[in-house]
PDB file of N, CA, C and O in Angstrom:
ATOM      1  N   UNK D   1     101.697 109.155 113.368  1.00 77.00           N
ATOM      2  CA  UNK D   1     100.746 109.643 112.389  1.00 77.00           C
ATOM      3  C   UNK D   1      99.639 108.606 112.226  1.00 77.00           C
ATOM      4  O   UNK D   1      99.898 107.476 111.849  1.00 77.00           O
ATOM      5  N   UNK D   2      98.435 109.001 112.519  1.00 92.00           N
ATOM      6  CA  UNK D   2      97.316 108.090 112.336  1.00 92.00           C
ATOM      7  C   UNK D   2      96.799 108.177 110.903  1.00 92.00           C
ATOM      8  O   UNK D   2      97.015 109.182 110.214  1.00 92.00           O
ATOM      9  N   UNK D   3      96.111 107.163 110.494  1.00 95.00           N
ATOM     10  CA  UNK D   3      95.515 107.140 109.164  1.00 95.00           C
ATOM     11  C   UNK D   3      94.520 108.291 109.005  1.00 95.00           C
ATOM     12  O   UNK D   3      94.508 108.973 107.978  1.00 95.00           O
ATOM     13  N   UNK D   4      93.707 108.526 110.018  1.00 97.00           N
ATOM     14  CA  UNK D   4      92.706 109.589 109.931  1.00 97.00           C
ATOM     15  C   UNK D   4      93.348 110.970 109.890  1.00 97.00           C
ATOM     16  O   UNK D   4      92.873 111.856 109.172  1.00 97.00           O
ATOM     17  N   UNK D   5      94.431 111.161 110.625  1.00 96.00           N
ATOM     18  CA  UNK D   5      95.143 112.435 110.594  1.00 96.00           C
ATOM     19  C   UNK D   5      95.715 112.681 109.202  1.00 96.00           C
ATOM     20  O   UNK D   5      95.610 113.778 108.654  1.00 96.00           O
ATOM     21  N   UNK D   6      96.318 111.654 108.628  1.00 96.00           N
ATOM     22  CA  UNK D   6      96.874 111.767 107.277  1.00 96.00           C
ATOM     23  C   UNK D   6      95.764 112.053 106.269  1.00 96.00           C
ATOM     24  O   UNK D   6      95.899 112.910 105.401  1.00 96.00           O
ATOM     25  N   UNK D   7      94.647 111.351 106.405  1.00 97.00           N
ATOM     26  CA  UNK D   7      93.509 111.534 105.483  1.00 97.00           C
ATOM     27  C   UNK D   7      93.002 112.981 105.548  1.00 97.00           C
ATOM     28  O   UNK D   7      92.741 113.604 104.523  1.00 97.00           O
ATOM     29  N   UNK D   8      92.889 113.529 106.747  1.00 97.00           N
ATOM     30  CA  UNK D   8      92.419 114.904 106.916  1.00 97.00           C
ATOM     31  C   UNK D   8      93.380 115.907 106.270  1.00 97.00           C
ATOM     32  O   UNK D   8      92.953 116.823 105.571  1.00 97.00           O
ATOM     33  N   UNK D   9      94.673 115.733 106.482  1.00 97.00           N
ATOM     34  CA  UNK D   9      95.669 116.624 105.886  1.00 97.00           C
ATOM     35  C   UNK D   9      95.635 116.578 104.365  1.00 97.00           C
ATOM     36  O   UNK D   9      95.747 117.595 103.693  1.00 97.00           O
ATOM     37  N   UNK D  10      95.481 115.377 103.832  1.00 97.00           N
ATOM     38  CA  UNK D  10      95.445 115.195 102.377  1.00 97.00           C
ATOM     39  C   UNK D  10      94.190 115.826 101.786  1.00 97.00           C
ATOM     40  O   UNK D  10      94.248 116.527 100.777  1.00 97.00           O
ATOM     41  N   UNK D  11      93.039 115.600 102.420  1.00 96.00           N
ATOM     42  CA  UNK D  11      91.798 116.212 101.936  1.00 96.00           C
ATOM     43  C   UNK D  11      91.904 117.735 101.953  1.00 96.00           C
ATOM     44  O   UNK D  11      91.453 118.400 101.012  1.00 96.00           O
ATOM     45  N   UNK D  12      92.495 118.296 102.997  1.00 96.00           N
ATOM     46  CA  UNK D  12      92.654 119.749 103.081  1.00 96.00           C
ATOM     47  C   UNK D  12      93.509 120.260 101.924  1.00 96.00           C
ATOM     48  O   UNK D  12      93.155 121.236 101.252  1.00 96.00           O
ATOM     49  N   UNK D  13      94.629 119.612 101.658  1.00 95.00           N
ATOM     50  CA  UNK D  13      95.504 119.999 100.555  1.00 95.00           C
ATOM     51  C   UNK D  13      94.770 119.917  99.224  1.00 95.00           C
ATOM     52  O   UNK D  13      94.831 120.833  98.405  1.00 95.00           O
ATOM     53  N   UNK D  14      94.060 118.823  99.004  1.00 95.00           N
ATOM     54  CA  UNK D  14      93.365 118.637  97.727  1.00 95.00           C
ATOM     55  C   UNK D  14      92.246 119.657  97.535  1.00 95.00           C
ATOM     56  O   UNK D  14      92.071 120.174  96.427  1.00 95.00           O
ATOM     57  N   UNK D  15      91.499 119.964  98.597  1.00 93.00           N
ATOM     58  CA  UNK D  15      90.433 120.971  98.478  1.00 93.00           C
ATOM     59  C   UNK D  15      91.002 122.311  98.038  1.00 93.00           C
ATOM     60  O   UNK D  15      90.404 123.020  97.231  1.00 93.00           O
ATOM     61  N   UNK D  16      92.175 122.650  98.545  1.00 91.00           N
ATOM     62  CA  UNK D  16      92.816 123.912  98.186  1.00 91.00           C
ATOM     63  C   UNK D  16      93.244 123.942  96.714  1.00 91.00           C
ATOM     64  O   UNK D  16      93.386 125.013  96.135  1.00 91.00           O
ATOM     65  N   UNK D  17      93.450 122.783  96.116  1.00 87.00           N
ATOM     66  CA  UNK D  17      93.953 122.710  94.747  1.00 87.00           C
ATOM     67  C   UNK D  17      92.924 122.210  93.730  1.00 87.00           C
ATOM     68  O   UNK D  17      93.244 122.068  92.556  1.00 87.00           O
ATOM     69  N   UNK D  18      91.716 121.932  94.198  1.00 87.00           N
ATOM     70  CA  UNK D  18      90.672 121.471  93.275  1.00 87.00           C
ATOM     71  C   UNK D  18      89.449 122.377  93.337  1.00 87.00           C
ATOM     72  O   UNK D  18      88.345 121.954  92.990  1.00 87.00           O
ATOM     73  N   UNK D  19      89.655 123.604  93.778  1.00 87.00           N
ATOM     74  CA  UNK D  19      88.543 124.536  93.848  1.00 87.00           C
ATOM     75  C   UNK D  19      87.499 124.165  94.877  1.00 87.00           C
ATOM     76  O   UNK D  19      86.331 124.499  94.729  1.00 87.00           O
ATOM     77  N   UNK D  20      87.917 123.440  95.910  1.00 89.00           N
ATOM     78  CA  UNK D  20      86.996 123.063  96.975  1.00 89.00           C
ATOM     79  C   UNK D  20      86.098 121.893  96.652  1.00 89.00           C
ATOM     80  O   UNK D  20      85.164 121.599  97.395  1.00 89.00           O
ATOM     81  N   UNK D  21      86.354 121.220  95.537  1.00 84.00           N
ATOM     82  CA  UNK D  21      85.524 120.084  95.144  1.00 84.00           C
ATOM     83  C   UNK D  21      85.630 118.959  96.174  1.00 84.00           C
ATOM     84  O   UNK D  21      86.725 118.578  96.566  1.00 84.00           O
ATOM     85  N   UNK D  22      84.484 118.421  96.628  1.00 87.00           N
ATOM     86  CA  UNK D  22      84.538 117.289  97.557  1.00 87.00           C
ATOM     87  C   UNK D  22      84.981 116.034  96.810  1.00 87.00           C
ATOM     88  O   UNK D  22      84.510 115.762  95.696  1.00 87.00           O
ATOM     89  N   UNK D  23      85.899 115.312  97.402  1.00 93.00           N
ATOM     90  CA  UNK D  23      86.401 114.079  96.795  1.00 93.00           C
ATOM     91  C   UNK D  23      86.232 112.924  97.771  1.00 93.00           C
ATOM     92  O   UNK D  23      86.568 113.056  98.952  1.00 93.00           O
ATOM     93  N   UNK D  24      85.724 111.814  97.267  1.00 97.00           N
ATOM     94  CA  UNK D  24      85.676 110.597  98.073  1.00 97.00           C
ATOM     95  C   UNK D  24      87.086 110.014  98.127  1.00 97.00           C
ATOM     96  O   UNK D  24      87.930 110.305  97.272  1.00 97.00           O
ATOM     97  N   UNK D  25      87.334 109.194  99.113  1.00 98.00           N
ATOM     98  CA  UNK D  25      88.665 108.613  99.288  1.00 98.00           C
ATOM     99  C   UNK D  25      89.095 107.741  98.110  1.00 98.00           C
ATOM    100  O   UNK D  25      90.283 107.534  97.892  1.00 98.00           O
ATOM    101  N   UNK D  26      88.129 107.256  97.348  1.00 98.00           N
ATOM    102  CA  UNK D  26      88.445 106.376  96.218  1.00 98.00           C
ATOM    103  C   UNK D  26      88.349 107.070  94.859  1.00 98.00           C
ATOM    104  O   UNK D  26      88.616 106.444  93.833  1.00 98.00           O
ATOM    105  N   UNK D  27      87.974 108.340  94.840  1.00 97.00           N
ATOM    106  CA  UNK D  27      87.879 109.080  93.579  1.00 97.00           C
ATOM    107  C   UNK D  27      89.255 109.249  92.943  1.00 97.00           C
ATOM    108  O   UNK D  27      90.199 109.659  93.616  1.00 97.00           O
ATOM    109  N   UNK D  28      89.350 108.947  91.670  1.00 95.00           N
ATOM    110  CA  UNK D  28      90.580 109.186  90.909  1.00 95.00           C
ATOM    111  C   UNK D  28      90.515 110.622  90.412  1.00 95.00           C
ATOM    112  O   UNK D  28      89.875 110.933  89.421  1.00 95.00           O
ATOM    113  N   UNK D  29      91.159 111.536  91.154  1.00 90.00           N
ATOM    114  CA  UNK D  29      91.017 112.953  90.837  1.00 90.00           C
ATOM    115  C   UNK D  29      91.706 113.340  89.550  1.00 90.00           C
ATOM    116  O   UNK D  29      91.381 114.357  88.957  1.00 90.00           O
ATOM    117  N   UNK D  30      92.630 112.529  89.047  1.00 88.00           N
ATOM    118  CA  UNK D  30      93.219 112.783  87.729  1.00 88.00           C
ATOM    119  C   UNK D  30      92.202 112.426  86.646  1.00 88.00           C
ATOM    120  O   UNK D  30      91.967 113.215  85.735  1.00 88.00           O
ATOM    121  N   UNK D  31      91.581 111.256  86.744  1.00 91.00           N
ATOM    122  CA  UNK D  31      90.591 110.832  85.753  1.00 91.00           C
ATOM    123  C   UNK D  31      89.366 111.742  85.754  1.00 91.00           C
ATOM    124  O   UNK D  31      88.762 111.965  84.712  1.00 91.00           O
ATOM    125  N   UNK D  32      89.025 112.282  86.917  1.00 91.00           N
ATOM    126  CA  UNK D  32      87.877 113.181  87.009  1.00 91.00           C
ATOM    127  C   UNK D  32      88.173 114.567  86.462  1.00 91.00           C
ATOM    128  O   UNK D  32      87.272 115.378  86.316  1.00 91.00           O
ATOM    129  N   UNK D  33      89.441 114.837  86.161  1.00 88.00           N
ATOM    130  CA  UNK D  33      89.814 116.108  85.562  1.00 88.00           C
ATOM    131  C   UNK D  33      90.036 117.247  86.540  1.00 88.00           C
ATOM    132  O   UNK D  33      90.179 118.396  86.130  1.00 88.00           O
ATOM    133  N   UNK D  34      90.077 116.947  87.832  1.00 83.00           N
ATOM    134  CA  UNK D  34      90.313 117.995  88.821  1.00 83.00           C
ATOM    135  C   UNK D  34      91.755 118.489  88.800  1.00 83.00           C
ATOM    136  O   UNK D  34      92.026 119.633  89.144  1.00 83.00           O
ATOM    137  N   UNK D  35      92.654 117.612  88.445  1.00 80.00           N
ATOM    138  CA  UNK D  35      94.077 117.959  88.408  1.00 80.00           C
ATOM    139  C   UNK D  35      94.704 117.346  87.168  1.00 80.00           C
ATOM    140  O   UNK D  35      94.117 116.493  86.517  1.00 80.00           O
ATOM    141  N   UNK D  36      95.925 117.779  86.828  1.00 80.00           N
ATOM    142  CA  UNK D  36      96.607 117.234  85.654  1.00 80.00           C
ATOM    143  C   UNK D  36      97.907 116.551  86.074  1.00 80.00           C
ATOM    144  O   UNK D  36      98.239 116.512  87.258  1.00 80.00           O
ATOM    145  N   UNK D  37      98.645 116.053  85.122  1.00 76.00           N
ATOM    146  CA  UNK D  37      99.849 115.287  85.430  1.00 76.00           C
ATOM    147  C   UNK D  37     100.917 116.127  86.117  1.00 76.00           C
ATOM    148  O   UNK D  37     101.706 115.608  86.898  1.00 76.00           O
ATOM    149  N   UNK D  38     100.951 117.424  85.853  1.00 84.00           N
ATOM    150  CA  UNK D  38     101.917 118.279  86.536  1.00 84.00           C
ATOM    151  C   UNK D  38     101.634 118.354  88.035  1.00 84.00           C
ATOM    152  O   UNK D  38     102.528 118.568  88.841  1.00 84.00           O
ATOM    153  N   UNK D  39     100.387 118.160  88.388  1.00 87.00           N
ATOM    154  CA  UNK D  39     100.005 118.190  89.790  1.00 87.00           C
ATOM    155  C   UNK D  39     100.623 117.027  90.563  1.00 87.00           C
ATOM    156  O   UNK D  39     100.802 117.116  91.778  1.00 87.00           O
ATOM    157  N   UNK D  40     100.973 115.956  89.880  1.00 83.00           N
ATOM    158  CA  UNK D  40     101.619 114.816  90.540  1.00 83.00           C
ATOM    159  C   UNK D  40     102.910 115.251  91.221  1.00 83.00           C
ATOM    160  O   UNK D  40     103.232 114.783  92.318  1.00 83.00           O
ATOM    161  N   UNK D  41     103.641 116.155  90.599  1.00 89.00           N
ATOM    162  CA  UNK D  41     104.871 116.664  91.214  1.00 89.00           C
ATOM    163  C   UNK D  41     104.546 117.457  92.472  1.00 89.00           C
ATOM    164  O   UNK D  41     105.255 117.346  93.484  1.00 89.00           O
ATOM    165  N   UNK D  42     103.488 118.248  92.429  1.00 92.00           N
ATOM    166  CA  UNK D  42     103.074 118.987  93.616  1.00 92.00           C
ATOM    167  C   UNK D  42     102.634 118.037  94.727  1.00 92.00           C
ATOM    168  O   UNK D  42     102.912 118.273  95.901  1.00 92.00           O
ATOM    169  N   UNK D  43     101.938 116.976  94.356  1.00 93.00           N
ATOM    170  CA  UNK D  43     101.524 115.990  95.352  1.00 93.00           C
ATOM    171  C   UNK D  43     102.732 115.327  96.009  1.00 93.00           C
ATOM    172  O   UNK D  43     102.757 115.144  97.225  1.00 93.00           O
ATOM    173  N   UNK D  44     103.721 114.969  95.198  1.00 93.00           N
ATOM    174  CA  UNK D  44     104.921 114.336  95.743  1.00 93.00           C
ATOM    175  C   UNK D  44     105.633 115.290  96.706  1.00 93.00           C
ATOM    176  O   UNK D  44     106.039 114.888  97.804  1.00 93.00           O
ATOM    177  N   UNK D  45     105.749 116.557  96.329  1.00 96.00           N
ATOM    178  CA  UNK D  45     106.396 117.547  97.197  1.00 96.00           C
ATOM    179  C   UNK D  45     105.589 117.731  98.479  1.00 96.00           C
ATOM    180  O   UNK D  45     106.166 117.837  99.574  1.00 96.00           O
ATOM    181  N   UNK D  46     104.271 117.765  98.368  1.00 97.00           N
ATOM    182  CA  UNK D  46     103.412 117.886  99.547  1.00 97.00           C
ATOM    183  C   UNK D  46     103.622 116.709 100.490  1.00 97.00           C
ATOM    184  O   UNK D  46     103.792 116.890 101.700  1.00 97.00           O
ATOM    185  N   UNK D  47     103.593 115.497  99.963  1.00 96.00           N
ATOM    186  CA  UNK D  47     103.748 114.296 100.797  1.00 96.00           C
ATOM    187  C   UNK D  47     105.102 114.312 101.502  1.00 96.00           C
ATOM    188  O   UNK D  47     105.182 114.037 102.706  1.00 96.00           O
ATOM    189  N   UNK D  48     106.143 114.656 100.772  1.00 95.00           N
ATOM    190  CA  UNK D  48     107.473 114.695 101.390  1.00 95.00           C
ATOM    191  C   UNK D  48     107.526 115.724 102.521  1.00 95.00           C
ATOM    192  O   UNK D  48     108.031 115.432 103.604  1.00 95.00           O
ATOM    193  N   UNK D  49     107.002 116.898 102.260  1.00 96.00           N
ATOM    194  CA  UNK D  49     107.071 117.967 103.268  1.00 96.00           C
ATOM    195  C   UNK D  49     106.128 117.706 104.428  1.00 96.00           C
ATOM    196  O   UNK D  49     106.517 117.781 105.588  1.00 96.00           O
ATOM    197  N   UNK D  50     104.897 117.414 104.132  1.00 96.00           N
ATOM    198  CA  UNK D  50     103.852 117.262 105.156  1.00 96.00           C
ATOM    199  C   UNK D  50     104.106 116.079 106.087  1.00 96.00           C
ATOM    200  O   UNK D  50     103.813 116.142 107.274  1.00 96.00           O
ATOM    201  N   UNK D  51     104.668 114.997 105.531  1.00 95.00           N
ATOM    202  CA  UNK D  51     104.848 113.780 106.314  1.00 95.00           C
ATOM    203  C   UNK D  51     106.322 113.466 106.574  1.00 95.00           C
ATOM    204  O   UNK D  51     106.650 112.374 107.031  1.00 95.00           O
ATOM    205  N   UNK D  52     107.191 114.433 106.289  1.00 94.00           N
ATOM    206  CA  UNK D  52     108.633 114.314 106.545  1.00 94.00           C
ATOM    207  C   UNK D  52     109.205 113.027 105.949  1.00 94.00           C
ATOM    208  O   UNK D  52     109.867 112.245 106.615  1.00 94.00           O
ATOM    209  N   UNK D  53     108.944 112.834 104.669  1.00 93.00           N
ATOM    210  CA  UNK D  53     109.397 111.635 103.959  1.00 93.00           C
ATOM    211  C   UNK D  53     110.377 112.013 102.856  1.00 93.00           C
ATOM    212  O   UNK D  53     110.359 113.131 102.360  1.00 93.00           O
ATOM    213  N   UNK D  54     111.172 111.055 102.470  1.00 94.00           N
ATOM    214  CA  UNK D  54     111.960 111.157 101.250  1.00 94.00           C
ATOM    215  C   UNK D  54     111.473 110.042 100.345  1.00 94.00           C
ATOM    216  O   UNK D  54     111.664 108.862 100.643  1.00 94.00           O
ATOM    217  N   UNK D  55     110.793 110.421  99.284  1.00 94.00           N
ATOM    218  CA  UNK D  55     110.240 109.425  98.367  1.00 94.00           C
ATOM    219  C   UNK D  55     111.302 108.975  97.384  1.00 94.00           C
ATOM    220  O   UNK D  55     112.068 109.783  96.872  1.00 94.00           O
ATOM    221  N   UNK D  56     111.325 107.679  97.144  1.00 94.00           N
ATOM    222  CA  UNK D  56     112.264 107.112  96.189  1.00 94.00           C
ATOM    223  C   UNK D  56     111.554 106.666  94.926  1.00 94.00           C
ATOM    224  O   UNK D  56     110.321 106.783  94.804  1.00 94.00           O
ATOM    225  N   UNK D  57     112.306 106.122  93.991  1.00 94.00           N
ATOM    226  CA  UNK D  57     111.725 105.677  92.717  1.00 94.00           C
ATOM    227  C   UNK D  57     110.576 104.674  92.889  1.00 94.00           C
ATOM    228  O   UNK D  57     109.592 104.737  92.149  1.00 94.00           O
ATOM    229  N   UNK D  58     110.680 103.787  93.860  1.00 92.00           N
ATOM    230  CA  UNK D  58     109.618 102.800  94.065  1.00 92.00           C
ATOM    231  C   UNK D  58     108.315 103.436  94.545  1.00 92.00           C
ATOM    232  O   UNK D  58     107.239 102.870  94.356  1.00 92.00           O
ATOM    233  N   UNK D  59     108.408 104.604  95.156  1.00 93.00           N
ATOM    234  CA  UNK D  59     107.220 105.291  95.653  1.00 93.00           C
ATOM    235  C   UNK D  59     106.466 106.029  94.553  1.00 93.00           C
ATOM    236  O   UNK D  59     105.320 106.420  94.742  1.00 93.00           O
ATOM    237  N   UNK D  60     107.095 106.235  93.426  1.00 91.00           N
ATOM    238  CA  UNK D  60     106.528 107.070  92.371  1.00 91.00           C
ATOM    239  C   UNK D  60     105.533 106.347  91.468  1.00 91.00           C
ATOM    240  O   UNK D  60     105.259 106.772  90.359  1.00 91.00           O
ATOM    241  N   UNK D  61     104.949 105.286  91.968  1.00 92.00           N
ATOM    242  CA  UNK D  61     103.882 104.579  91.260  1.00 92.00           C
ATOM    243  C   UNK D  61     102.658 105.502  91.208  1.00 92.00           C
ATOM    244  O   UNK D  61     102.227 106.032  92.233  1.00 92.00           O
ATOM    245  N   UNK D  62     102.097 105.715  90.033  1.00 89.00           N
ATOM    246  CA  UNK D  62     100.972 106.635  89.859  1.00 89.00           C
ATOM    247  C   UNK D  62      99.801 106.269  90.761  1.00 89.00           C
ATOM    248  O   UNK D  62      99.058 107.147  91.223  1.00 89.00           O
ATOM    249  N   UNK D  63      99.628 104.981  91.063  1.00 92.00           N
ATOM    250  CA  UNK D  63      98.528 104.554  91.931  1.00 92.00           C
ATOM    251  C   UNK D  63      98.649 105.141  93.335  1.00 92.00           C
ATOM    252  O   UNK D  63      97.660 105.254  94.046  1.00 92.00           O
ATOM    253  N   UNK D  64      99.847 105.510  93.743  1.00 93.00           N
ATOM    254  CA  UNK D  64     100.039 106.143  95.053  1.00 93.00           C
ATOM    255  C   UNK D  64      99.516 107.574  95.081  1.00 93.00           C
ATOM    256  O   UNK D  64      99.309 108.134  96.148  1.00 93.00           O
ATOM    257  N   UNK D  65      99.309 108.171  93.923  1.00 92.00           N
ATOM    258  CA  UNK D  65      99.002 109.598  93.844  1.00 92.00           C
ATOM    259  C   UNK D  65      97.637 109.936  93.252  1.00 92.00           C
ATOM    260  O   UNK D  65      97.263 111.091  93.223  1.00 92.00           O
ATOM    261  N   UNK D  66      96.876 108.962  92.794  1.00 92.00           N
ATOM    262  CA  UNK D  66      95.630 109.273  92.087  1.00 92.00           C
ATOM    263  C   UNK D  66      94.394 109.313  92.975  1.00 92.00           C
ATOM    264  O   UNK D  66      93.364 109.841  92.560  1.00 92.00           O
ATOM    265  N   UNK D  67      94.465 108.771  94.192  1.00 96.00           N
ATOM    266  CA  UNK D  67      93.327 108.793  95.110  1.00 96.00           C
ATOM    267  C   UNK D  67      93.795 109.192  96.503  1.00 96.00           C
ATOM    268  O   UNK D  67      94.975 109.079  96.838  1.00 96.00           O
ATOM    269  N   UNK D  68      92.846 109.612  97.311  1.00 97.00           N
ATOM    270  CA  UNK D  68      93.163 109.905  98.707  1.00 97.00           C
ATOM    271  C   UNK D  68      93.667 108.637  99.393  1.00 97.00           C
ATOM    272  O   UNK D  68      94.658 108.668 100.125  1.00 97.00           O
ATOM    273  N   UNK D  69      93.018 107.520  99.144  1.00 97.00           N
ATOM    274  CA  UNK D  69      93.451 106.265  99.765  1.00 97.00           C
ATOM    275  C   UNK D  69      94.894 105.920  99.403  1.00 97.00           C
ATOM    276  O   UNK D  69      95.657 105.450 100.249  1.00 97.00           O
ATOM    277  N   UNK D  70      95.282 106.139  98.157  1.00 96.00           N
ATOM    278  CA  UNK D  70      96.660 105.868  97.745  1.00 96.00           C
ATOM    279  C   UNK D  70      97.648 106.760  98.469  1.00 96.00           C
ATOM    280  O   UNK D  70      98.703 106.302  98.930  1.00 96.00           O
ATOM    281  N   UNK D  71      97.312 108.036  98.605  1.00 96.00           N
ATOM    282  CA  UNK D  71      98.187 108.969  99.304  1.00 96.00           C
ATOM    283  C   UNK D  71      98.285 108.632 100.789  1.00 96.00           C
ATOM    284  O   UNK D  71      99.373 108.681 101.379  1.00 96.00           O
ATOM    285  N   UNK D  72      97.163 108.265 101.391  1.00 97.00           N
ATOM    286  CA  UNK D  72      97.169 107.879 102.808  1.00 97.00           C
ATOM    287  C   UNK D  72      98.023 106.638 103.003  1.00 97.00           C
ATOM    288  O   UNK D  72      98.842 106.569 103.930  1.00 97.00           O
ATOM    289  N   UNK D  73      97.848 105.655 102.141  1.00 95.00           N
ATOM    290  CA  UNK D  73      98.631 104.423 102.231  1.00 95.00           C
ATOM    291  C   UNK D  73     100.124 104.730 102.124  1.00 95.00           C
ATOM    292  O   UNK D  73     100.930 104.245 102.919  1.00 95.00           O
ATOM    293  N   UNK D  74     100.494 105.565 101.175  1.00 94.00           N
ATOM    294  CA  UNK D  74     101.896 105.942 100.988  1.00 94.00           C
ATOM    295  C   UNK D  74     102.421 106.660 102.229  1.00 94.00           C
ATOM    296  O   UNK D  74     103.468 106.303 102.769  1.00 94.00           O
ATOM    297  N   UNK D  75     101.685 107.651 102.696  1.00 94.00           N
ATOM    298  CA  UNK D  75     102.149 108.465 103.829  1.00 94.00           C
ATOM    299  C   UNK D  75     102.244 107.664 105.116  1.00 94.00           C
ATOM    300  O   UNK D  75     103.222 107.763 105.845  1.00 94.00           O
ATOM    301  N   UNK D  76     101.251 106.826 105.389  1.00 92.00           N
ATOM    302  CA  UNK D  76     101.257 106.101 106.656  1.00 92.00           C
ATOM    303  C   UNK D  76     102.176 104.893 106.642  1.00 92.00           C
ATOM    304  O   UNK D  76     102.778 104.581 107.656  1.00 92.00           O
ATOM    305  N   UNK D  77     102.331 104.251 105.514  1.00 86.00           N
ATOM    306  CA  UNK D  77     103.245 103.099 105.478  1.00 86.00           C
ATOM    307  C   UNK D  77     104.690 103.573 105.576  1.00 86.00           C
ATOM    308  O   UNK D  77     105.522 102.936 106.222  1.00 86.00           O
ATOM    309  N   UNK D  78     104.976 104.701 104.965  1.00 63.00           N
ATOM    310  CA  UNK D  78     106.328 105.232 105.004  1.00 63.00           C
ATOM    311  C   UNK D  78     106.663 105.827 106.362  1.00 63.00           C
ATOM    312  O   UNK D  78     107.748 105.660 106.865  1.00 63.00           O
ATOM    313  N   UNK D  79     105.719 106.552 106.979  1.00 55.00           N
ATOM    314  CA  UNK D  79     106.013 107.147 108.286  1.00 55.00           C
ATOM    315  C   UNK D  79     106.119 106.051 109.329  1.00 55.00           C
ATOM    316  O   UNK D  79     106.931 106.151 110.238  1.00 55.00           O
ATOM    317  N   UNK D  80     105.324 104.987 109.200  1.00 48.00           N
ATOM    318  CA  UNK D  80     105.429 103.867 110.134  1.00 48.00           C
ATOM    319  C   UNK D  80     106.775 103.182 109.988  1.00 48.00           C
ATOM    320  O   UNK D  80     107.415 102.796 110.961  1.00 48.00           O
ATOM    321  N   UNK D  81     107.233 103.035 108.751  1.00 49.00           N
ATOM    322  CA  UNK D  81     108.515 102.359 108.504  1.00 49.00           C
ATOM    323  C   UNK D  81     109.681 103.186 108.998  1.00 49.00           C
ATOM    324  O   UNK D  81     110.703 102.647 109.412  1.00 49.00           O
ATOM    325  N   UNK D  82     109.537 104.533 108.974  1.00 50.00           N
ATOM    326  CA  UNK D  82     110.631 105.387 109.402  1.00 50.00           C
ATOM    327  C   UNK D  82     110.643 105.602 110.908  1.00 50.00           C
ATOM    328  O   UNK D  82     111.608 106.089 111.440  1.00 50.00           O
ATOM    329  N   UNK D  83     109.567 105.276 111.614  1.00 43.00           N
ATOM    330  CA  UNK D  83     109.498 105.493 113.067  1.00 43.00           C
ATOM    331  C   UNK D  83     110.330 104.489 113.808  1.00 43.00           C
ATOM    332  O   UNK D  83     110.646 103.446 113.399  1.00 43.00           O
TER     333      UNK D  83
END
């Protein structure tokens, strides 16, 4: 899994759930009001399914889920570690 591939998948998922709003990789989509705290659970389920991961308690840091960069970092560091 490349970083760019992960970034593209994440952007596609977010566009589908934010009404197509363009998001920069560093935008905090929770602070911007595009999504709410319940969406964090959907993000976690997406990351697990899309990147074939099992997230543990240490992965549930909110910083991993508030930006595209955080999600990419989580997905690529975990998939690299599991390979």
